[in-house]
PDB file of C-alpha atoms in Angstrom:
ATOM      1  CA  MET A  29       6.489 366.214 178.348  1.00  0.00           C
ATOM      2  CA  ARG A  30       7.417 366.965 181.949  1.00  0.00           C
ATOM      3  CA  VAL A  31       7.004 363.264 182.817  1.00  0.00           C
ATOM      4  CA  VAL A  32       9.387 362.319 180.005  1.00  0.00           C
ATOM      5  CA  ILE A  33      11.978 364.819 181.255  1.00  0.00           C
ATOM      6  CA  ILE A  34      11.686 363.522 184.831  1.00  0.00           C
ATOM      7  CA  LEU A  35      11.980 359.881 183.735  1.00  0.00           C
ATOM      8  CA  THR A  36      14.954 360.734 181.527  1.00  0.00           C
ATOM      9  CA  GLY A  37      16.653 362.368 184.509  1.00  0.00           C
ATOM     10  CA  ILE A  38      15.954 359.370 186.761  1.00  0.00           C
ATOM     11  CA  VAL A  39      17.356 356.881 184.239  1.00  0.00           C
ATOM     12  CA  ALA A  40      20.408 359.049 183.575  1.00  0.00           C
ATOM     13  CA  GLY A  41      21.007 359.410 187.324  1.00  0.00           C
ATOM     14  CA  TRP A  42      20.772 355.647 187.877  1.00  0.00           C
ATOM     15  CA  LEU A  43      23.236 354.968 185.048  1.00  0.00           C
ATOM     16  CA  PHE A  44      25.612 357.571 186.487  1.00  0.00           C
ATOM     17  CA  ALA A  45      25.452 356.000 189.960  1.00  0.00           C
ATOM     18  CA  HIS A  46      26.108 352.493 188.578  1.00  0.00           C
ATOM     19  CA  ARG A  47      28.367 353.515 185.732  1.00  0.00           C
ATOM     20  CA  LYS A  48      31.252 351.640 184.232  1.00  0.00           C
ATOM     21  CA  LYS A  49      34.257 353.607 183.031  1.00  0.00           C
ATOM     22  CA  SER A  50      33.143 353.311 179.411  1.00  0.00           C
ATOM     23  CA  THR A  51      29.670 354.592 180.343  1.00  0.00           C
ATOM     24  CA  SER A  52      31.290 357.739 181.742  1.00  0.00           C
ATOM     25  CA  LYS A  53      33.220 358.138 178.491  1.00  0.00           C
ATOM     26  CA  LEU A  54      30.018 357.774 176.472  1.00  0.00           C
ATOM     27  CA  ALA A  55      28.327 360.397 178.663  1.00  0.00           C
ATOM     28  CA  GLU A  56      31.275 362.770 178.223  1.00  0.00           C
ATOM     29  CA  PHE A  57      31.096 362.227 174.469  1.00  0.00           C
ATOM     30  CA  HIS A  58      27.493 363.492 174.425  1.00  0.00           C
ATOM     31  CA  GLY A  59      28.024 366.291 176.936  1.00  0.00           C
ATOM     32  CA  ARG A  60      24.736 367.866 178.010  1.00  0.00           C
ATOM     33  CA  ARG A  61      22.700 365.972 175.428  1.00  0.00           C
ATOM     34  CA  VAL A  62      21.222 363.575 177.993  1.00  0.00           C
ATOM     35  CA  HIS A  63      18.641 362.169 175.585  1.00  0.00           C
ATOM     36  CA  ASP A  64      21.359 361.317 173.035  1.00  0.00           C
ATOM     37  CA  PHE A  65      23.429 359.641 175.753  1.00  0.00           C
ATOM     38  CA  LEU A  66      20.518 357.451 176.860  1.00  0.00           C
ATOM     39  CA  HIS A  67      19.628 356.639 173.255  1.00  0.00           C
ATOM     40  CA  SER A  68      23.211 355.647 172.441  1.00  0.00           C
ATOM     41  CA  TYR A  69      23.555 353.657 175.689  1.00  0.00           C
ATOM     42  CA  PHE A  70      20.513 351.560 174.821  1.00  0.00           C
ATOM     43  CA  TYR A  71      21.560 351.185 171.181  1.00  0.00           C
ATOM     44  CA  PHE A  72      25.149 350.124 171.836  1.00  0.00           C
ATOM     45  CA  LYS A  73      24.295 347.848 174.772  1.00  0.00           C
ATOM     46  CA  TRP A  74      21.189 346.131 173.364  1.00  0.00           C
ATOM     47  CA  THR A  75      21.358 346.633 169.589  1.00  0.00           C
ATOM     48  CA  SER A  76      19.490 343.447 168.699  1.00  0.00           C
ATOM     49  CA  VAL A  77      16.627 344.415 171.057  1.00  0.00           C
ATOM     50  CA  TYR A  78      16.643 347.895 169.497  1.00  0.00           C
ATOM     51  CA  LEU A  79      16.326 346.400 166.005  1.00  0.00           C
ATOM     52  CA  LYS A  80      13.509 343.912 166.684  1.00  0.00           C
ATOM     53  CA  PRO A  81      10.599 346.407 166.451  1.00  0.00           C
ATOM     54  CA  ILE A  82      12.220 347.972 163.379  1.00  0.00           C
ATOM     55  CA  ARG A  83      12.331 344.571 161.721  1.00  0.00           C
ATOM     56  CA  TYR A  84       8.723 343.862 162.722  1.00  0.00           C
ATOM     57  CA  VAL A  85       7.444 347.071 161.125  1.00  0.00           C
ATOM     58  CA  LEU A  86       9.684 346.831 158.050  1.00  0.00           C
ATOM     59  CA  GLU A  87       8.530 343.332 157.131  1.00  0.00           C
ATOM     60  CA  ARG A  88       4.812 344.145 157.562  1.00  0.00           C
ATOM     61  CA  PRO A  89       4.040 347.101 155.289  1.00  0.00           C
ATOM     62  CA  GLY A  90       0.482 345.954 154.789  1.00  0.00           C
ATOM     63  CA  ILE A  91      -0.676 346.070 158.415  1.00  0.00           C
ATOM     64  CA  PHE A  92       0.333 349.665 159.149  1.00  0.00           C
ATOM     65  CA  PRO A  93      -1.130 352.890 157.716  1.00  0.00           C
ATOM     66  CA  GLN A  94       0.991 354.055 154.800  1.00  0.00           C
ATOM     67  CA  TRP A  95       1.695 357.421 156.436  1.00  0.00           C
ATOM     68  CA  PHE A  96       3.096 355.645 159.486  1.00  0.00           C
ATOM     69  CA  TYR A  97       5.099 353.086 157.524  1.00  0.00           C
ATOM     70  CA  GLN A  98       6.656 355.608 155.150  1.00  0.00           C
ATOM     71  CA  GLY A  99       7.174 358.222 157.860  1.00  0.00           C
ATOM     72  CA  ALA A 100       8.935 355.816 160.215  1.00  0.00           C
ATOM     73  CA  GLY A 101      11.123 354.510 157.404  1.00  0.00           C
ATOM     74  CA  ASN A 102      12.089 357.969 156.179  1.00  0.00           C
ATOM     75  CA  ARG A 103      12.907 359.161 159.701  1.00  0.00           C
ATOM     76  CA  LEU A 104      15.135 356.147 160.288  1.00  0.00           C
ATOM     77  CA  MET A 105      16.778 356.595 156.902  1.00  0.00           C
ATOM     78  CA  HIS A 106      18.028 360.074 157.791  1.00  0.00           C
ATOM     79  CA  THR A 107      19.275 359.236 161.288  1.00  0.00           C
ATOM     80  CA  HIS A 108      20.767 355.765 160.812  1.00  0.00           C
ATOM     81  CA  HIS A 109      22.000 354.620 157.432  1.00  0.00           C
ATOM     82  CA  GLY A 110      24.764 352.867 155.585  1.00  0.00           C
ATOM     83  CA  LYS A 111      26.876 353.309 152.509  1.00  0.00           C
ATOM     84  CA  VAL A 112      28.194 350.464 150.432  1.00  0.00           C
ATOM     85  CA  VAL A 113      31.972 350.536 150.199  1.00  0.00           C
ATOM     86  CA  THR A 114      34.255 348.561 147.923  1.00  0.00           C
ATOM     87  CA  ASN A 115      36.644 346.042 149.393  1.00  0.00           C
ATOM     88  CA  GLU A 116      39.546 348.430 148.833  1.00  0.00           C
ATOM     89  CA  THR A 117      37.796 351.294 150.663  1.00  0.00           C
ATOM     90  CA  ALA A 118      36.775 349.000 153.540  1.00  0.00           C
ATOM     91  CA  LYS A 119      40.408 347.958 153.960  1.00  0.00           C
ATOM     92  CA  ARG A 120      41.543 351.566 154.014  1.00  0.00           C
ATOM     93  CA  LEU A 121      38.938 352.517 156.624  1.00  0.00           C
ATOM     94  CA  ILE A 122      40.166 349.647 158.801  1.00  0.00           C
ATOM     95  CA  ASP A 123      43.857 350.300 158.248  1.00  0.00           C
ATOM     96  CA  VAL A 124      43.988 354.074 158.683  1.00  0.00           C
ATOM     97  CA  LYS A 125      47.531 355.305 159.201  1.00  0.00           C
ATOM     98  CA  GLN A 126      46.623 358.827 160.297  1.00  0.00           C
ATOM     99  CA  PRO A 127      43.620 360.627 161.820  1.00  0.00           C
ATOM    100  CA  ILE A 128      40.826 361.348 159.326  1.00  0.00           C
ATOM    101  CA  GLU A 129      38.194 364.054 159.590  1.00  0.00           C
ATOM    102  CA  LEU A 130      35.728 364.423 156.740  1.00  0.00           C
ATOM    103  CA  THR A 131      32.813 366.494 157.989  1.00  0.00           C
ATOM    104  CA  ASN A 132      29.414 366.709 156.333  1.00  0.00           C
ATOM    105  CA  PRO A 133      30.368 365.235 152.927  1.00  0.00           C
ATOM    106  CA  GLU A 134      26.866 365.538 151.439  1.00  0.00           C
ATOM    107  CA  GLN A 135      28.133 364.626 147.984  1.00  0.00           C
ATOM    108  CA  VAL A 136      28.978 361.186 149.440  1.00  0.00           C
ATOM    109  CA  LEU A 137      26.001 360.565 151.751  1.00  0.00           C
ATOM    110  CA  PRO A 138      22.659 361.990 150.584  1.00  0.00           C
ATOM    111  CA  TYR A 139      21.125 362.332 154.041  1.00  0.00           C
ATOM    112  CA  LYS A 140      20.228 365.263 156.274  1.00  0.00           C
ATOM    113  CA  LYS A 141      22.565 364.228 159.079  1.00  0.00           C
ATOM    114  CA  ALA A 142      24.977 361.522 160.243  1.00  0.00           C
ATOM    115  CA  ARG A 143      27.539 361.999 157.477  1.00  0.00           C
ATOM    116  CA  ASP A 144      30.870 362.626 159.218  1.00  0.00           C
ATOM    117  CA  ILE A 145      33.879 360.335 158.962  1.00  0.00           C
ATOM    118  CA  ILE A 146      36.026 361.028 162.021  1.00  0.00           C
ATOM    119  CA  LEU A 147      38.682 358.449 162.892  1.00  0.00           C
ATOM    120  CA  ALA A 148      40.915 360.071 165.512  1.00  0.00           C
ATOM    121  CA  ASN A 149      41.832 356.774 167.190  1.00  0.00           C
ATOM    122  CA  ALA A 150      41.403 354.475 164.234  1.00  0.00           C
ATOM    123  CA  GLU A 151      43.595 351.754 165.736  1.00  0.00           C
ATOM    124  CA  HIS A 152      40.810 351.078 168.280  1.00  0.00           C
ATOM    125  CA  LEU A 153      38.806 348.247 166.700  1.00  0.00           C
ATOM    126  CA  ALA A 154      36.401 345.582 167.896  1.00  0.00           C
ATOM    127  CA  VAL A 155      34.322 342.878 166.248  1.00  0.00           C
ATOM    128  CA  ILE A 156      30.852 341.935 167.513  1.00  0.00           C
ATOM    129  CA  ASP A 157      28.185 339.452 166.514  1.00  0.00           C
ATOM    130  CA  CYS A 158      25.977 341.035 163.855  1.00  0.00           C
ATOM    131  CA  PRO A 159      22.769 342.284 165.559  1.00  0.00           C
ATOM    132  CA  CYS A 160      20.742 341.624 162.397  1.00  0.00           C
ATOM    133  CA  ARG A 161      21.896 338.003 162.313  1.00  0.00           C
ATOM    134  CA  GLN A 162      21.244 337.662 166.034  1.00  0.00           C
ATOM    135  CA  ILE A 163      17.531 338.255 165.429  1.00  0.00           C
ATOM    136  CA  ALA A 164      17.292 336.346 162.130  1.00  0.00           C
ATOM    137  CA  GLU A 165      15.563 332.957 162.261  1.00  0.00           C
ATOM    138  CA  ASN A 166      18.245 331.067 160.342  1.00  0.00           C
ATOM    139  CA  PRO A 167      21.182 333.478 160.238  1.00  0.00           C
ATOM    140  CA  CYS A 168      24.048 333.213 157.818  1.00  0.00           C
ATOM    141  CA  GLN A 169      27.264 332.047 159.441  1.00  0.00           C
ATOM    142  CA  PRO A 170      29.556 333.173 160.876  1.00  0.00           C
ATOM    143  CA  ILE A 171      27.903 336.020 162.773  1.00  0.00           C
ATOM    144  CA  ASP A 172      31.032 337.788 164.076  1.00  0.00           C
ATOM    145  CA  VAL A 173      31.130 340.169 161.104  1.00  0.00           C
ATOM    146  CA  CYS A 174      30.463 343.686 162.447  1.00  0.00           C
ATOM    147  CA  PHE A 175      33.326 346.021 163.275  1.00  0.00           C
ATOM    148  CA  VAL A 176      33.014 348.865 165.778  1.00  0.00           C
ATOM    149  CA  LEU A 177      35.388 351.761 165.127  1.00  0.00           C
ATOM    150  CA  GLY A 178      36.922 354.332 167.458  1.00  0.00           C
ATOM    151  CA  GLU A 179      36.130 355.631 170.896  1.00  0.00           C
ATOM    152  CA  PRO A 180      34.101 355.787 173.050  1.00  0.00           C
ATOM    153  CA  PHE A 181      32.270 353.026 171.188  1.00  0.00           C
ATOM    154  CA  VAL A 182      34.952 350.311 171.235  1.00  0.00           C
ATOM    155  CA  ASP A 183      35.596 350.615 174.977  1.00  0.00           C
ATOM    156  CA  PHE A 184      31.832 350.535 175.597  1.00  0.00           C
ATOM    157  CA  VAL A 185      31.094 347.329 173.672  1.00  0.00           C
ATOM    158  CA  ILE A 186      34.159 345.616 175.150  1.00  0.00           C
ATOM    159  CA  GLU A 187      33.431 346.554 178.770  1.00  0.00           C
ATOM    160  CA  HIS A 188      29.726 345.716 178.454  1.00  0.00           C
ATOM    161  CA  LYS A 189      30.530 342.443 176.645  1.00  0.00           C
ATOM    162  CA  LYS A 190      28.078 343.340 173.893  1.00  0.00           C
ATOM    163  CA  GLY A 191      27.645 340.642 171.212  1.00  0.00           C
ATOM    164  CA  ASN A 192      30.738 338.653 172.231  1.00  0.00           C
ATOM    165  CA  ALA A 193      32.808 341.762 171.533  1.00  0.00           C
ATOM    166  CA  LYS A 194      36.517 341.219 171.002  1.00  0.00           C
ATOM    167  CA  ARG A 195      39.212 343.828 170.600  1.00  0.00           C
ATOM    168  CA  LEU A 196      41.169 343.439 167.355  1.00  0.00           C
ATOM    169  CA  ASN A 197      44.381 344.656 165.857  1.00  0.00           C
ATOM    170  CA  VAL A 198      44.402 345.802 162.227  1.00  0.00           C
ATOM    171  CA  THR A 199      45.779 342.511 160.913  1.00  0.00           C
ATOM    172  CA  GLN A 200      42.998 340.511 162.580  1.00  0.00           C
ATOM    173  CA  ALA A 201      40.338 342.904 161.287  1.00  0.00           C
ATOM    174  CA  LEU A 202      41.661 342.702 157.726  1.00  0.00           C
ATOM    175  CA  GLU A 203      41.621 338.898 157.919  1.00  0.00           C
ATOM    176  CA  ILE A 204      37.912 338.935 158.848  1.00  0.00           C
ATOM    177  CA  LEU A 205      37.217 341.457 156.090  1.00  0.00           C
ATOM    178  CA  GLU A 206      38.931 339.265 153.508  1.00  0.00           C
ATOM    179  CA  ARG A 207      37.179 336.163 154.846  1.00  0.00           C
ATOM    180  CA  GLU A 208      33.789 337.794 154.338  1.00  0.00           C
ATOM    181  CA  HIS A 209      34.782 339.281 150.983  1.00  0.00           C
ATOM    182  CA  LYS A 210      35.459 335.763 149.716  1.00  0.00           C
ATOM    183  CA  ARG A 211      31.997 334.741 150.950  1.00  0.00           C
ATOM    184  CA  GLY A 212      30.437 337.413 148.753  1.00  0.00           C
ATOM    185  CA  ARG A 213      29.286 339.750 151.523  1.00  0.00           C
ATOM    186  CA  VAL A 214      28.539 343.429 150.946  1.00  0.00           C
ATOM    187  CA  HIS A 215      30.848 345.786 152.865  1.00  0.00           C
ATOM    188  CA  THR A 216      28.852 348.635 154.398  1.00  0.00           C
ATOM    189  CA  ALA A 217      29.897 351.685 156.430  1.00  0.00           C
ATOM    190  CA  TRP A 218      27.286 352.722 159.023  1.00  0.00           C
ATOM    191  CA  PHE A 219      26.472 356.193 160.340  1.00  0.00           C
ATOM    192  CA  LYS A 220      24.134 357.131 163.215  1.00  0.00           C
ATOM    193  CA  ASP A 221      22.866 360.305 164.843  1.00  0.00           C
ATOM    194  CA  VAL A 222      23.624 359.196 168.415  1.00  0.00           C
ATOM    195  CA  ALA A 223      27.085 358.049 167.392  1.00  0.00           C
ATOM    196  CA  GLY A 224      27.901 361.724 167.051  1.00  0.00           C
ATOM    197  CA  ASP A 225      26.417 361.933 163.528  1.00  0.00           C
ATOM    198  CA  ARG A 226      29.342 359.945 162.222  1.00  0.00           C
ATOM    199  CA  LEU A 227      30.753 356.636 161.014  1.00  0.00           C
ATOM    200  CA  TYR A 228      30.918 354.121 163.841  1.00  0.00           C
ATOM    201  CA  SER A 229      30.797 350.685 162.211  1.00  0.00           C
ATOM    202  CA  ILE A 230      31.684 348.609 159.180  1.00  0.00           C
ATOM    203  CA  CYS A 231      29.675 345.453 158.581  1.00  0.00           C
ATOM    204  CA  ASN A 232      29.840 342.589 156.118  1.00  0.00           C
ATOM    205  CA  CYS A 233      26.239 342.120 155.073  1.00  0.00           C
ATOM    206  CA  CYS A 234      24.009 339.608 153.320  1.00  0.00           C
ATOM    207  CA  GLY A 235      20.682 340.365 151.703  1.00  0.00           C
ATOM    208  CA  CYS A 236      18.821 337.719 153.702  1.00  0.00           C
ATOM    209  CA  CYS A 237      19.751 338.931 157.218  1.00  0.00           C
ATOM    210  CA  CYS A 238      20.781 342.601 157.013  1.00  0.00           C
ATOM    211  CA  LEU A 239      17.885 344.936 157.822  1.00  0.00           C
ATOM    212  CA  GLY A 240      19.573 347.731 155.883  1.00  0.00           C
ATOM    213  CA  LEU A 241      19.728 345.693 152.667  1.00  0.00           C
ATOM    214  CA  LYS A 242      16.191 344.422 153.290  1.00  0.00           C
ATOM    215  CA  ALA A 243      14.982 348.012 153.657  1.00  0.00           C
ATOM    216  CA  VAL A 244      16.282 348.725 150.142  1.00  0.00           C
ATOM    217  CA  SER A 245      14.040 345.944 148.796  1.00  0.00           C
ATOM    218  CA  TYR A 246      11.076 347.582 150.603  1.00  0.00           C
ATOM    219  CA  GLY A 247      11.726 350.901 148.868  1.00  0.00           C
ATOM    220  CA  PHE A 248      13.837 352.739 151.461  1.00  0.00           C
ATOM    221  CA  ASP A 249      17.228 354.034 150.372  1.00  0.00           C
ATOM    222  CA  LEU A 250      18.729 353.103 153.739  1.00  0.00           C
ATOM    223  CA  VAL A 251      21.968 351.934 152.142  1.00  0.00           C
ATOM    224  CA  SER A 252      23.353 354.265 149.503  1.00  0.00           C
ATOM    225  CA  SER A 253      25.526 353.330 146.552  1.00  0.00           C
ATOM    226  CA  SER A 254      29.295 353.102 146.776  1.00  0.00           C
ATOM    227  CA  GLY A 255      29.365 355.607 143.934  1.00  0.00           C
ATOM    228  CA  PHE A 256      30.112 352.917 141.375  1.00  0.00           C
ATOM    229  CA  THR A 257      28.028 350.814 138.980  1.00  0.00           C
ATOM    230  CA  ALA A 258      28.913 347.397 137.577  1.00  0.00           C
ATOM    231  CA  HIS A 259      29.679 347.134 133.853  1.00  0.00           C
ATOM    232  CA  ILE A 260      30.000 344.084 131.603  1.00  0.00           C
ATOM    233  CA  ASP A 261      32.694 343.497 129.001  1.00  0.00           C
ATOM    234  CA  ASP A 262      30.645 341.658 126.377  1.00  0.00           C
ATOM    235  CA  ALA A 263      33.769 340.308 124.700  1.00  0.00           C
ATOM    236  CA  GLN A 264      34.809 338.454 127.866  1.00  0.00           C
ATOM    237  CA  CYS A 265      31.359 337.520 129.184  1.00  0.00           C
ATOM    238  CA  MET A 266      30.257 333.908 128.643  1.00  0.00           C
ATOM    239  CA  HIS A 267      26.701 334.419 129.997  1.00  0.00           C
ATOM    240  CA  CYS A 268      27.161 331.914 132.808  1.00  0.00           C
ATOM    241  CA  GLY A 269      24.836 333.832 135.156  1.00  0.00           C
ATOM    242  CA  VAL A 270      27.154 333.697 138.170  1.00  0.00           C
ATOM    243  CA  CYS A 271      26.983 337.479 138.583  1.00  0.00           C
ATOM    244  CA  ALA A 272      23.176 337.446 138.725  1.00  0.00           C
ATOM    245  CA  GLY A 273      23.235 334.645 141.286  1.00  0.00           C
ATOM    246  CA  VAL A 274      25.463 336.526 143.732  1.00  0.00           C
ATOM    247  CA  CYS A 275      23.902 339.995 143.391  1.00  0.00           C
ATOM    248  CA  HIS A 276      22.263 341.028 146.685  1.00  0.00           C
ATOM    249  CA  PHE A 277      20.214 343.774 145.007  1.00  0.00           C
ATOM    250  CA  GLY A 278      18.652 341.895 142.091  1.00  0.00           C
ATOM    251  CA  ALA A 279      20.343 344.282 139.701  1.00  0.00           C
ATOM    252  CA  ILE A 280      21.518 341.739 137.111  1.00  0.00           C
ATOM    253  CA  GLU A 281      19.482 339.736 134.615  1.00  0.00           C
ATOM    254  CA  VAL A 282      20.930 337.194 132.203  1.00  0.00           C
ATOM    255  CA  ASP A 283      19.180 335.955 129.082  1.00  0.00           C
ATOM    256  CA  GLU A 284      20.732 336.337 125.637  1.00  0.00           C
ATOM    257  CA  SER A 285      22.798 339.147 127.102  1.00  0.00           C
ATOM    258  CA  VAL A 286      23.678 340.408 130.578  1.00  0.00           C
ATOM    259  CA  ASN A 287      21.648 343.425 131.653  1.00  0.00           C
ATOM    260  CA  ILE A 288      22.537 345.558 134.669  1.00  0.00           C
ATOM    261  CA  ASN A 289      19.909 347.798 136.223  1.00  0.00           C
ATOM    262  CA  ALA A 290      22.066 350.813 137.073  1.00  0.00           C
ATOM    263  CA  ASP A 291      19.456 352.224 139.472  1.00  0.00           C
ATOM    264  CA  ALA A 292      19.347 349.004 141.500  1.00  0.00           C
ATOM    265  CA  CYS A 293      23.099 348.360 141.453  1.00  0.00           C
ATOM    266  CA  ARG A 294      24.807 349.580 144.634  1.00  0.00           C
ATOM    267  CA  GLY A 295      28.344 349.086 143.323  1.00  0.00           C
ATOM    268  CA  CYS A 296      29.411 346.585 145.975  1.00  0.00           C
ATOM    269  CA  GLY A 297      31.722 344.628 143.668  1.00  0.00           C
ATOM    270  CA  VAL A 298      30.497 341.175 144.732  1.00  0.00           C
ATOM    271  CA  CYS A 299      29.821 340.325 141.078  1.00  0.00           C
ATOM    272  CA  VAL A 300      33.299 341.514 140.111  1.00  0.00           C
ATOM    273  CA  ASN A 301      34.900 339.105 142.549  1.00  0.00           C
ATOM    274  CA  ALA A 302      32.642 336.215 141.490  1.00  0.00           C
ATOM    275  CA  CYS A 303      32.971 336.489 137.707  1.00  0.00           C
ATOM    276  CA  PRO A 304      35.108 333.572 136.417  1.00  0.00           C
ATOM    277  CA  THR A 305      36.189 335.435 133.265  1.00  0.00           C
ATOM    278  CA  GLU A 306      36.814 338.870 134.833  1.00  0.00           C
ATOM    279  CA  ALA A 307      34.151 340.346 132.578  1.00  0.00           C
ATOM    280  CA  VAL A 308      32.670 342.600 135.281  1.00  0.00           C
ATOM    281  CA  SER A 309      34.190 345.846 136.520  1.00  0.00           C
ATOM    282  CA  LEU A 310      33.095 348.832 138.598  1.00  0.00           C
ATOM    283  CA  LYS A 311      33.000 352.306 137.120  1.00  0.00           C
ATOM    284  CA  GLU A 312      32.313 355.537 138.954  1.00  0.00           C
ATOM    285  CA  ASP A 313      28.759 356.698 138.259  1.00  0.00           C
ATOM    286  CA  SER A 314      28.143 360.467 138.243  1.00  0.00           C
ATOM    287  CA  ALA A 315      24.403 359.869 138.696  1.00  0.00           C
ATOM    288  CA  LYS A 316      25.013 358.478 142.199  1.00  0.00           C
ATOM    289  CA  PRO A 317      26.459 359.884 145.444  1.00  0.00           C
ATOM    290  CA  GLY A 318      30.227 359.917 145.134  1.00  0.00           C
ATOM    291  CA  PRO A 319      32.536 357.295 146.624  1.00  0.00           C
ATOM    292  CA  ILE A 320      34.284 357.805 149.956  1.00  0.00           C
ATOM    293  CA  ILE A 321      37.616 359.371 149.075  1.00  0.00           C
ATOM    294  CA  LEU A 322      40.173 359.055 151.869  1.00  0.00           C
ATOM    295  CA  PRO A 323      43.318 361.201 152.039  1.00  0.00           C
ATOM    296  CA  ARG A 324      46.351 359.483 150.634  1.00  0.00           C
ATOM    297  CA  GLU A 325      48.843 358.447 153.313  1.00  0.00           C
TER     298      GLU A 325
END
C-alpha cells in the first residue's frame, strides 16, 4: 500500500511539473483527491486505451471465473454508466439556456453513485471521436459522435487534442445530434465517478460498437432505460418489421403481430423514428427508472 501511495505521489508530481493549463484545472476540480485526479487524467486523455481491457474481459465471459467477471462488471456498472435519452431530451441537454443542478436523482439513475446532472457552463461543448469505435475492428462511420460537456472536461480534451477534439457551438452540436438521430443511433447520457460523480458526456451509440450497449447484451445493466417503453398501435401497424430491424436491444419480434419485450426495451425511440406508418410511440413506464426531467426555461 505504501508503494502505491509513493508511486501515486511521484506520478502526480510529474504531471504537476509538466502540466498544461487544463491539467491544473482538472487537478483543482478534484482538490485533494489525488487518486481521482490521476484516474480522470488517464481516462480523459487515453479513453480508448482505458477501454481496451474492459472490452477484452466483457467479450470473454467464459475464460474468467464467474466471481471475477460478475464482480468486475458490477463494480464498473456503479461507477461508470449511461442512461438512454430521447432525442428531445438530448437536444435539451445540449441546448441548456440556464445552469442546471440535479443532485443524486436516484429515481432516474438506479446506481449507487455518479448520478448528478450539473451543467454550470453548458455552452462549453466539444465533440470527439468515439473511443468505442476507435477500438472496434470495423467501426460504424462517422466516428465523431461523442460530446463532452462542461468544464474542466472540455478544456482538457481540447488542449490535449484527445480524439480529434473540436470545440462546438450549440448549433453545430445539434446538427451532429440530428445527423446521428437520422442514422438510427441511440442517444446516451454518460456519468462517471471521476467526472465528479456526474454527467460529462452524451454519445450517439450503435449496438455493434458501443461497449455500454454490448454490456447490456452480456447481462449488465450498464445503460439504463430512458424511462419510456415503445408501444404499437395495431390499427396503424402493417407488420413490415422495420422496427425490429432497427432495434439495438432485440426487444421487438414480428410474426403475425408485433411483440415488444418491455424488459428489454430501453425506450430510445429509434423504432419510433423508423416506422413508416407512425404506428410506434413511447410511453412513460412506471416500472422503470424515471426519465430525466429538466427545468423548463
